[in-house]
Short mmCIF file of C-alpha atoms and ligand atoms in Angstrom, two decimals:
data_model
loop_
_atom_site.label_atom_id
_atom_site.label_comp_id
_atom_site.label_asym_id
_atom_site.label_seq_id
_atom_site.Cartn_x
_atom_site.Cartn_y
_atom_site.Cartn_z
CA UNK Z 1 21.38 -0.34 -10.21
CA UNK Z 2 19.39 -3.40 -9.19
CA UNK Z 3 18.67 -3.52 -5.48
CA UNK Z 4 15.32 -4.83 -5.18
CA UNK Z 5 13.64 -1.65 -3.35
CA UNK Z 6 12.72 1.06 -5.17
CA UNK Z 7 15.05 4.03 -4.66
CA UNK Z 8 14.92 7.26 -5.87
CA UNK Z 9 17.23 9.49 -7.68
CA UNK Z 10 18.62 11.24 -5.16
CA UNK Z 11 19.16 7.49 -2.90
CA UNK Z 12 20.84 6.71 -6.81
CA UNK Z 13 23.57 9.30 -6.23
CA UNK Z 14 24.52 8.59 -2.86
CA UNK Z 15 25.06 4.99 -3.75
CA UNK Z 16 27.11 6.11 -6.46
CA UNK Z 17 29.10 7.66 -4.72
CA UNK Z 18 27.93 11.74 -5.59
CA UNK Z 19 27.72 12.31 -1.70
CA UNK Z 20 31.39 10.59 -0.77
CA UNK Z 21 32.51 7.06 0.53
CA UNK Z 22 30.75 7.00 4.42
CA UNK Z 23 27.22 8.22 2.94
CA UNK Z 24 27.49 5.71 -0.11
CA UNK Z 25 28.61 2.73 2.53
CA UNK Z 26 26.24 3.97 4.76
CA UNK Z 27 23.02 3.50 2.12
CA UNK Z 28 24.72 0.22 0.79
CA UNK Z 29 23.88 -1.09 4.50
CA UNK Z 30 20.77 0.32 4.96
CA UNK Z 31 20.35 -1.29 1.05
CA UNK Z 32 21.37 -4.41 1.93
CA UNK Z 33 19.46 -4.89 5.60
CA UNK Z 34 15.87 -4.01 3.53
CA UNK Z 35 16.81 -6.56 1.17
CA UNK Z 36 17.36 -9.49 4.16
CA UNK Z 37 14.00 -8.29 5.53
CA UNK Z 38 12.21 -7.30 2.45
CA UNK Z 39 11.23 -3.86 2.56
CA UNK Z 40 10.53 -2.61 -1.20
CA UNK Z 41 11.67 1.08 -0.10
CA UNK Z 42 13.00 3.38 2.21
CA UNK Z 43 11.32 5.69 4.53
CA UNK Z 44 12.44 9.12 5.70
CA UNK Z 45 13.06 9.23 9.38
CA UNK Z 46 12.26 11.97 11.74
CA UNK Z 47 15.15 11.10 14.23
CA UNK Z 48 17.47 8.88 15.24
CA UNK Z 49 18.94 7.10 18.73
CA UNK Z 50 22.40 6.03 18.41
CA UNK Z 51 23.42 2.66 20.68
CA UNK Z 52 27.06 1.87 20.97
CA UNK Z 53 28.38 4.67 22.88
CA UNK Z 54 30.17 3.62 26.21
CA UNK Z 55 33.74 2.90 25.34
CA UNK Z 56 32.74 -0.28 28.02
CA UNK Z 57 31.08 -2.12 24.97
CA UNK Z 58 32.50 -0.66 21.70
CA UNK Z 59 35.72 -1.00 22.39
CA UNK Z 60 38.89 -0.14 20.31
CA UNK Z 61 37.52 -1.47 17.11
CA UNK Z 62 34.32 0.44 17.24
CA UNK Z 63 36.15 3.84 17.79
CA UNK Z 64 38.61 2.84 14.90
CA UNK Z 65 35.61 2.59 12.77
CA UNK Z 66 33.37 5.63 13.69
CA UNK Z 67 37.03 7.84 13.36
CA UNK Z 68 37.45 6.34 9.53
CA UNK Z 69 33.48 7.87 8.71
CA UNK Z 70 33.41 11.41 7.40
CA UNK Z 71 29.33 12.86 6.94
CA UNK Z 72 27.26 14.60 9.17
CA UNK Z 73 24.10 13.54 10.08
CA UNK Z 74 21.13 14.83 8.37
CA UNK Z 75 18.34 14.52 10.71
CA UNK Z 76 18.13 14.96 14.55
CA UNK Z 77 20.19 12.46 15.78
CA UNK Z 78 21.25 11.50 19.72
CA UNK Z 79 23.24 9.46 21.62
CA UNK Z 80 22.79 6.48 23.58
CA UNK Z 81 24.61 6.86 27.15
CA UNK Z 82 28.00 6.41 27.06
CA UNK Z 83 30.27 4.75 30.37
CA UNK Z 84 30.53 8.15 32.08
CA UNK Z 85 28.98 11.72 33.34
CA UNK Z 86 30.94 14.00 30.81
CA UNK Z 87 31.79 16.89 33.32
CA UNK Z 88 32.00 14.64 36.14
CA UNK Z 89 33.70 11.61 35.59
CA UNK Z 90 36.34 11.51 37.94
CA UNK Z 91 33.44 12.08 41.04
CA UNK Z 92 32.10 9.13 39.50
CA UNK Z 93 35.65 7.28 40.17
CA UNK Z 94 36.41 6.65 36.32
CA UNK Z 95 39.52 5.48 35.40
CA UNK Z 96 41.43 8.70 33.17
CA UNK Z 97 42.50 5.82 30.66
CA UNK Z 98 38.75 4.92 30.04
CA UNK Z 99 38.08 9.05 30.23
CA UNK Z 100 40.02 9.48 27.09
CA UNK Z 101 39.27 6.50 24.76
CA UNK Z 102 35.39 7.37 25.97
CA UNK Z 103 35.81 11.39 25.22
CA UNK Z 104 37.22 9.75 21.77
CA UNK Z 105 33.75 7.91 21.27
CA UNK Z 106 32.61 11.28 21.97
CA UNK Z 107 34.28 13.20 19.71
CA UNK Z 108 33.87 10.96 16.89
CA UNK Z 109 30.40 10.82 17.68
CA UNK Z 110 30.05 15.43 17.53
CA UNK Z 111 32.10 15.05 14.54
CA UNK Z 112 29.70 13.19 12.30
CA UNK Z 113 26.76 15.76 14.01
CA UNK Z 114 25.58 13.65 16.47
CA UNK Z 115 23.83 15.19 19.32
CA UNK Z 116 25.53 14.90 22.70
CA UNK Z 117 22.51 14.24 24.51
CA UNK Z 118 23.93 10.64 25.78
CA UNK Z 119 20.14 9.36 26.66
CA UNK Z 120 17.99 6.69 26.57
CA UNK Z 121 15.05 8.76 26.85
CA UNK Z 122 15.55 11.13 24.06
CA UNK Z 123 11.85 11.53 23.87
CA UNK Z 124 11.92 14.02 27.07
CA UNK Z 125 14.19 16.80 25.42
CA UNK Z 126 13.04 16.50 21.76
CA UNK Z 127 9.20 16.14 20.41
CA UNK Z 128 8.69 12.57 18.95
CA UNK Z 129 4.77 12.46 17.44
CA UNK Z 130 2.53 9.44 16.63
CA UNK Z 131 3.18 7.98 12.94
CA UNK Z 132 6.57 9.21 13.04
CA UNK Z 133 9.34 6.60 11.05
CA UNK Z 134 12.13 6.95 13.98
CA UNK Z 135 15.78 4.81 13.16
CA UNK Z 136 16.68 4.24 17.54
CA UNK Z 137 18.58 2.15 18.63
CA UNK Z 138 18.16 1.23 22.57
CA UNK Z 139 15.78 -1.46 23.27
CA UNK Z 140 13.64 0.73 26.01
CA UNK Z 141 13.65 3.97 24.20
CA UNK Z 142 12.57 1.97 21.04
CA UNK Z 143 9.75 0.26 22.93
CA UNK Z 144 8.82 3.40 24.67
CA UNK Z 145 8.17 5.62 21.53
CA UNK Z 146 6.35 2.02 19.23
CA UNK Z 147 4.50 1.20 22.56
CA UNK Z 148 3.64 4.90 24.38
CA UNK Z 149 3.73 7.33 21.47
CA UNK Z 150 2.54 5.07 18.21
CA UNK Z 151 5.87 5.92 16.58
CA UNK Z 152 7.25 3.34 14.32
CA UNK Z 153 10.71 1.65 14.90
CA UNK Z 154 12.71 -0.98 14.64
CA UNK Z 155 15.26 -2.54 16.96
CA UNK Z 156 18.55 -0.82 14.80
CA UNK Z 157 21.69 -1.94 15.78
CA UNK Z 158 24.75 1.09 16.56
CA UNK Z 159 25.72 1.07 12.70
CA UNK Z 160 22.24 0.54 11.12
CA UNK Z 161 20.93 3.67 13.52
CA UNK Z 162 23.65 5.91 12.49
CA UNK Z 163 23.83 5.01 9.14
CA UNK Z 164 19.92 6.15 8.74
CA UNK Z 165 20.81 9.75 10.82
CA UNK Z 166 23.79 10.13 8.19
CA UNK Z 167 21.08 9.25 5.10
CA UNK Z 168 17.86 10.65 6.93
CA UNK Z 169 15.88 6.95 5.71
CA UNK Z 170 15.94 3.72 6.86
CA UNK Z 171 14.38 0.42 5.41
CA UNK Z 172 10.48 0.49 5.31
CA UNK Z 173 9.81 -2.90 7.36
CA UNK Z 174 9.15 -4.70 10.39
CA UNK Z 175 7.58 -2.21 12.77
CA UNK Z 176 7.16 0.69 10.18
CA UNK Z 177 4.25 -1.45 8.96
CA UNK Z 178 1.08 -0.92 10.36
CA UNK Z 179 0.28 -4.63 10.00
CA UNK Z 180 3.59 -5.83 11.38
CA UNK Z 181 2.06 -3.77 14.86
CA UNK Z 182 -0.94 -6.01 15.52
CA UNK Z 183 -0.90 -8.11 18.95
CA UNK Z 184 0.34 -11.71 18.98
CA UNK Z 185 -0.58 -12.59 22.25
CA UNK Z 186 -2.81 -11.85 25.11
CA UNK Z 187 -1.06 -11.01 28.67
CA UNK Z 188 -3.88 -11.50 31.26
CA UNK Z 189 -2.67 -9.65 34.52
CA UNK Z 190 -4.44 -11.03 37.68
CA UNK Z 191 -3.75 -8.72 40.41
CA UNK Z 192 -4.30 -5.64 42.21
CA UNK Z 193 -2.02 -3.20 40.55
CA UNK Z 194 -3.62 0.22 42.23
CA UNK Z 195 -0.67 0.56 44.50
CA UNK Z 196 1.91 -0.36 42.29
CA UNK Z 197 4.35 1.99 41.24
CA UNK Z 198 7.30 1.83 39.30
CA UNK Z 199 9.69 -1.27 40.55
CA UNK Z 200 6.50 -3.48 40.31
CA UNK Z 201 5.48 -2.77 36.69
CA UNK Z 202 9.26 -2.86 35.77
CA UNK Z 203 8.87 -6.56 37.44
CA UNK Z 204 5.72 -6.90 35.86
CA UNK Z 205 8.07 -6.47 32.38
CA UNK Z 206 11.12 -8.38 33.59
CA UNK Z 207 8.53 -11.53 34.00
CA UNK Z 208 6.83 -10.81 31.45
CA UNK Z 209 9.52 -10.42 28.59
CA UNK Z 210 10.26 -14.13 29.57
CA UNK Z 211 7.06 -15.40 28.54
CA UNK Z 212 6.85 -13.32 25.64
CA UNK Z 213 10.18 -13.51 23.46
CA UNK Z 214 9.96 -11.13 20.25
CA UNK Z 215 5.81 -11.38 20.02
CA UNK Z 216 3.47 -8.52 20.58
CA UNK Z 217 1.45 -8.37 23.91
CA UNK Z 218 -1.49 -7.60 24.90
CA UNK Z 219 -1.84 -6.44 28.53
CA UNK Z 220 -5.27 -6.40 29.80
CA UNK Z 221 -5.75 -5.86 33.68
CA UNK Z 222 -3.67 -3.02 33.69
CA UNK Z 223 -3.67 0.78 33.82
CA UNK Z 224 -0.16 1.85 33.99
CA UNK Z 225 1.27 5.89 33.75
CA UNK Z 226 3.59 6.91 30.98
CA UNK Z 227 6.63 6.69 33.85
CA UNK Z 228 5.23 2.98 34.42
CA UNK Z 229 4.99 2.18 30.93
CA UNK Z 230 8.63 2.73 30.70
CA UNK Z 231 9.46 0.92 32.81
CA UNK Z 232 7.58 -2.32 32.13
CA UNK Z 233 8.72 -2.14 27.91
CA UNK Z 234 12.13 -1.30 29.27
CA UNK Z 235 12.06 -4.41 31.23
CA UNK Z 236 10.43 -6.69 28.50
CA UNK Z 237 13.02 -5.56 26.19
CA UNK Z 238 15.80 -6.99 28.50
CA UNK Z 239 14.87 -10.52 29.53
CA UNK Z 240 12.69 -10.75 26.00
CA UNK Z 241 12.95 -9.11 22.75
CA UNK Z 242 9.79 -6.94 23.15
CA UNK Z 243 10.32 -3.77 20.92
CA UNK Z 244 6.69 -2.77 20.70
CA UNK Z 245 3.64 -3.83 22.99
CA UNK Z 246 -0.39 -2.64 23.59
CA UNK Z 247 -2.31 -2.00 27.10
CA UNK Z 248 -5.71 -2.17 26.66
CA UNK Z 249 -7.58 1.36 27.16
CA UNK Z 250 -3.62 3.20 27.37
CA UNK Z 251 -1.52 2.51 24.74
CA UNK Z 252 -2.55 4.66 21.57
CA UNK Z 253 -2.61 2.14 19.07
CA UNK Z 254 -5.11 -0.03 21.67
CA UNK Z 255 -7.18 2.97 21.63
CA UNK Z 256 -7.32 3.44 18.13
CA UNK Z 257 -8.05 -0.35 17.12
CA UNK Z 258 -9.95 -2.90 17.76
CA UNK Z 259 -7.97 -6.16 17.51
CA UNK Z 260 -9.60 -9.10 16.94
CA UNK Z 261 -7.59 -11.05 20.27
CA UNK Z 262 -9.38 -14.67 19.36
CA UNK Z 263 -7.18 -17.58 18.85
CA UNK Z 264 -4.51 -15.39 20.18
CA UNK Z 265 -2.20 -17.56 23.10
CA UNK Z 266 -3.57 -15.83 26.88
CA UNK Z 267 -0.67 -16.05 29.74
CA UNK Z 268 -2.03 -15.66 32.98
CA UNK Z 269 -0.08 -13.96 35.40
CA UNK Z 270 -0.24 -13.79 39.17
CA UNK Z 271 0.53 -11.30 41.97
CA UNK Z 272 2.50 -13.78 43.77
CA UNK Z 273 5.12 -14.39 40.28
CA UNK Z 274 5.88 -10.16 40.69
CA UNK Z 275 6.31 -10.33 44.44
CA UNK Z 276 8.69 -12.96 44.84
CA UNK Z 277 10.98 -10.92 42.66
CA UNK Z 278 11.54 -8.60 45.49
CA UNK Z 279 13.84 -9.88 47.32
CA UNK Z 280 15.49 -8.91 50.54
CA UNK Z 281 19.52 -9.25 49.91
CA UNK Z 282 21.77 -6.65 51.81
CA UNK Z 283 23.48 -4.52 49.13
CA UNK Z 284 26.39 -1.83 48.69
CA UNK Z 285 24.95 1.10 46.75
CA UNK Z 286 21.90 1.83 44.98
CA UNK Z 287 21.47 3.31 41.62
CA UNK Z 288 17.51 4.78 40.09
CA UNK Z 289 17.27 5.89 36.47
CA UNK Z 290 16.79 2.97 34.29
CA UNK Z 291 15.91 4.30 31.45
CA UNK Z 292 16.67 7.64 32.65
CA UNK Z 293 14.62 9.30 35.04
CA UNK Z 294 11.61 11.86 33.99
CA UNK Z 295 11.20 14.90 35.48
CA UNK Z 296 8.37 13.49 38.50
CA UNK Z 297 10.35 10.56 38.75
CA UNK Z 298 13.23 13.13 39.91
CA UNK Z 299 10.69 15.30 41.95
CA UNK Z 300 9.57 12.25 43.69
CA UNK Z 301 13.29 11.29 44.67
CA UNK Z 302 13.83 14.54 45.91
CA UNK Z 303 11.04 14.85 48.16
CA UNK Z 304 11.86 11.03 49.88
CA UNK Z 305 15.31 12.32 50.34
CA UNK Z 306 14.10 15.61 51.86
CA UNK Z 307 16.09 15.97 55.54
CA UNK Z 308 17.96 12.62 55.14
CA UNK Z 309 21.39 11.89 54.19
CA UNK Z 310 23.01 9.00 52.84
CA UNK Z 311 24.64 6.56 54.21
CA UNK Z 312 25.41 4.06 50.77
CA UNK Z 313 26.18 5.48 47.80
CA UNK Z 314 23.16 6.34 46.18
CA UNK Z 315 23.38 7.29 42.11
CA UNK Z 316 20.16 8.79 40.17
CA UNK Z 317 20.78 9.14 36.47
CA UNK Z 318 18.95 11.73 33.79
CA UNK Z 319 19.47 12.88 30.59
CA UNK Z 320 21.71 16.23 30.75
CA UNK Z 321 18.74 18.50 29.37
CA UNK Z 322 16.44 17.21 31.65
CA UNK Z 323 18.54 17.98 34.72
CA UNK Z 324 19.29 21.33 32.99
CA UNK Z 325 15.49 22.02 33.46
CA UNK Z 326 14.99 20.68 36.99
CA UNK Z 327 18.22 22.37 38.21
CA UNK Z 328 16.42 22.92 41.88
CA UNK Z 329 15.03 19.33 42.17
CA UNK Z 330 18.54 17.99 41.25
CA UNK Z 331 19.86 20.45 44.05
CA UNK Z 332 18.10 18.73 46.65
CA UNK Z 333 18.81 15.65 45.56
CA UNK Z 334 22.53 16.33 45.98
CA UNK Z 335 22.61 17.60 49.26
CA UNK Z 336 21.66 14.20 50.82
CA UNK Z 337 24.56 13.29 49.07
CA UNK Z 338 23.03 11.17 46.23
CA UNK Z 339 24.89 11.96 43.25
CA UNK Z 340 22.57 12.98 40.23
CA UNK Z 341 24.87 12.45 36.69
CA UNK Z 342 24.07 12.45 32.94
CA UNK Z 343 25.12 10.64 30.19
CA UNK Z 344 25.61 7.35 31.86
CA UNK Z 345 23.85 4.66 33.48
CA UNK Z 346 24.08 2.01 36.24
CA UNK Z 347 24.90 -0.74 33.49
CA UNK Z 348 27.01 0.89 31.25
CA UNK Z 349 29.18 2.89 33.03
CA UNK Z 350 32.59 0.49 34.65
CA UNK Z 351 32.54 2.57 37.79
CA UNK Z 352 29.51 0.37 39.09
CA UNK Z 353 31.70 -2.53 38.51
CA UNK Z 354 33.25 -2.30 42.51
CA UNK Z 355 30.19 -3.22 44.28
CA UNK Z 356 28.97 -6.68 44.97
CA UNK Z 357 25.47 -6.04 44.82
CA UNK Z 358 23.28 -2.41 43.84
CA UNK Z 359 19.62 -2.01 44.35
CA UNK Z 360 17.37 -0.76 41.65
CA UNK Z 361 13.81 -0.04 41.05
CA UNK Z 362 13.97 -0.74 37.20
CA UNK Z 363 13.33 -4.27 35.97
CA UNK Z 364 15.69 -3.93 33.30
CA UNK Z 365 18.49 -2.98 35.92
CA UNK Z 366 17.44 -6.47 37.78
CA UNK Z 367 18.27 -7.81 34.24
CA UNK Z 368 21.51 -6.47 33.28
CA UNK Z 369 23.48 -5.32 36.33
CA UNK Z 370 24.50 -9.13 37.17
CA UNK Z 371 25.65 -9.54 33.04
CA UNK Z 372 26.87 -6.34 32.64
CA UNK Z 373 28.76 -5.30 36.27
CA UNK Z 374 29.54 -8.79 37.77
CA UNK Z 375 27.52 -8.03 40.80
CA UNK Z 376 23.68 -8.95 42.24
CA UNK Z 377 21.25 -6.57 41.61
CA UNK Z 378 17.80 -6.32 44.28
CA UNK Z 379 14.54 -4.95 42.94
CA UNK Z 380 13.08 -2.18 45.65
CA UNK Z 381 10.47 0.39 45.07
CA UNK Z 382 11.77 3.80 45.29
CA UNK Z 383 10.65 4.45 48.42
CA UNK Z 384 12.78 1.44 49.92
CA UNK Z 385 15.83 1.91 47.45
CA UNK Z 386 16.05 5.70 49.79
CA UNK Z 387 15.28 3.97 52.54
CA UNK Z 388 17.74 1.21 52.18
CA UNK Z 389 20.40 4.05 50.81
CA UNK Z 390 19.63 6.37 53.82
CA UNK Z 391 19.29 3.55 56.20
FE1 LIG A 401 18.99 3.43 29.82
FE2 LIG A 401 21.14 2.35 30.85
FE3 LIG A 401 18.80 1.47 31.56
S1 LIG A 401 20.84 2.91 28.76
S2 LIG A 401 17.50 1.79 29.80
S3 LIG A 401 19.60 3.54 31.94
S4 LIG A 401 20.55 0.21 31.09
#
């Protein structure tokens, strides 16, 4: 067969059809994508991340067509969070009409040996290494293991991620090339980040992303922690299309190179364009965990809510495995009252849809809540988001 990319005899029989219809459609795509893009082969993948898992923004049609596929993955593959804690949806006030068509998702998802993780940081429970070809799907785990580990993805889409778990490859371009990873542009940050913390460097992102679109920055003036770096790529990936980016003396691949910067476009930007972002607006509940919290993340939550009880709803979110292995820390979380679920997320899950306005410390949060839940989201630090929910 003529495809343009090399395949190899084994990719030959699947797209004849040796390995049945959803693994031959599923190579066709992966096929036909590397063709658009040019890749000239296919690379075996490591893992995968699966998007398009809340019922909220599949929808009927998307669990009509992941019940009509019939493989099983063949490398480790998770999911992205879907719109509810699996054991404890109805404490999170979920509709049982959304419960079923979402434990449907679900279920399709286990069926075609997809693991039920439900997390955007899949990189906490399972060991993802430098130079690894990855196939994920959501935009802040994707910029997390290019930007923090020196893996290699690209941006999939739901089907183009799952299609690669079901085939183990995925088209050899874009980010799996090392000189598709080189910066585009230099991000100057003037300002005194030594007492910044999360909520700032996920502002830092949320600017940022704006000014940077789908190039590769640069950051020098910066020297965030791997919690921080999540949270400024998770950002960038919301208001821009950042899927991969470089701090200077942090990232890995800015340790390992030296990149010539000259000629490259330099943005300045100031203290005072992250500051005003924090704005004072009264709000209803607030909700931490975006992208899911790490274990210190949850160890610092716990001891600001030691002794204090809440008086707003107050929502932490965490991959299942990784609240699994803090089981004591998540304990004392919940006897403040702060509920601490898996699987879901402030954005994706409908149940956040009542309130009028939720604080977050995540700069992708400030991004999507408004799109996604109808109401105003406030930027705090995490020490005001327990103050304002304990207030
Ligand atoms: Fe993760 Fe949901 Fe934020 S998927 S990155 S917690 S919007």
């Amino acid at each position: 067969m003529v495809t343009g990319m090399h395949l190899d005899p084994e990719d030959e029989r699947i797209l004849a059809g040796e390995q049945g219809e959803t693994r031959q459609k599923m190579l066709a795509l992966l096929v036909a994508l590397g063709k658009v893009f040019g890749a000239e082969r296919l690379v075996p993948i490591t893992s995968a991340q699966v998007s398009g898992a809340s019922y909220k923004t599949i929808g009927k049609y998307g669990l009509d067509w992941l019940a009509s596929l019939d493989a099983k993955a063949v490398v480790p593959a998770v999911l992205n969070p879907i719109g509810m804690p699996r054991g404890r949806w109805e404490e999170m006030g979920i509709d049982p009409g959304f419960a079923e068509k979402q434990q449907a998702v679900v279920a399709a998802y286990e069926r075609l040996g997809i693991r039920l993780d439900c997390t955007c940081t899949p990189y906490y429970l399972h060991e993802t290494r430098y130079g690894d070809h990855l196939a994920w799907s959501e935009s802040s785990a994707v910029s997390y293991a290019n930007s923090v580990l020196g893996a290699r993805t690209n941006r999939e889409g739901g089907p183009s991620a799952l299609a690669a778990a079901l085939v183990g490859k995925t088209p050899c371009y874009g980010l799996h090339l090392a000189k598709n990873r080189v910066p585009q542009m230099v991000m100057d940050v003037h300002a005194d980040t030594s007492g910044w913390g999360i909520a700032e460097f996920g502002a830092l992102g949320f600017h940022a992303g704006k000014l940077v679109g789908n190039r590769i920055p640069y950051f020098r003036g910066i020297r965030p922690e791997p919690d921080q770096l999540k949270a400024i790529g998770a950002a960038m990936a919301a208001t821009g299309a950042v899927a991969l980016y470089h701090v200077e003396g942090t990232t890995p691949e800015a340790q390992k190179n030296r990149y010539d910067l000259s000629g490259l476009e330099v943005i300045p930007v100031e203290q005072e364009e992250i500051s005003r972002l924090f704005l004072e607006i009264p709000v209803d509940a607030v909700a931490v965990g975006c992208p899911h919290c790490s274990p210190a993340e949850l160890a610092e939550i716990a001891r600001l809510l030691a002794g204090k009880v809440v008086t707003k709803p107050l929502y932490v979110f965490a991959a299942q495995g990784v609240i699994e292995r803090n089981a004591r820390v998540v304990d004392s979380i919940e006897k403040s009252g702060a509920r601490v679920f898996a699987d879901t997320c402030m954005v994706v899950s409908p149940a956040m849809e009542q309130y009028r306005s939720i604080m977050v410390n995540s700069g992708k949060a400030l991004a999507y809540v408004p799109n996604m839940c109808g109401g105003q989201a406030r930027i705090g630090t995490i020490a005001d988001c327990i103050r304002v929910a304990t207030g």
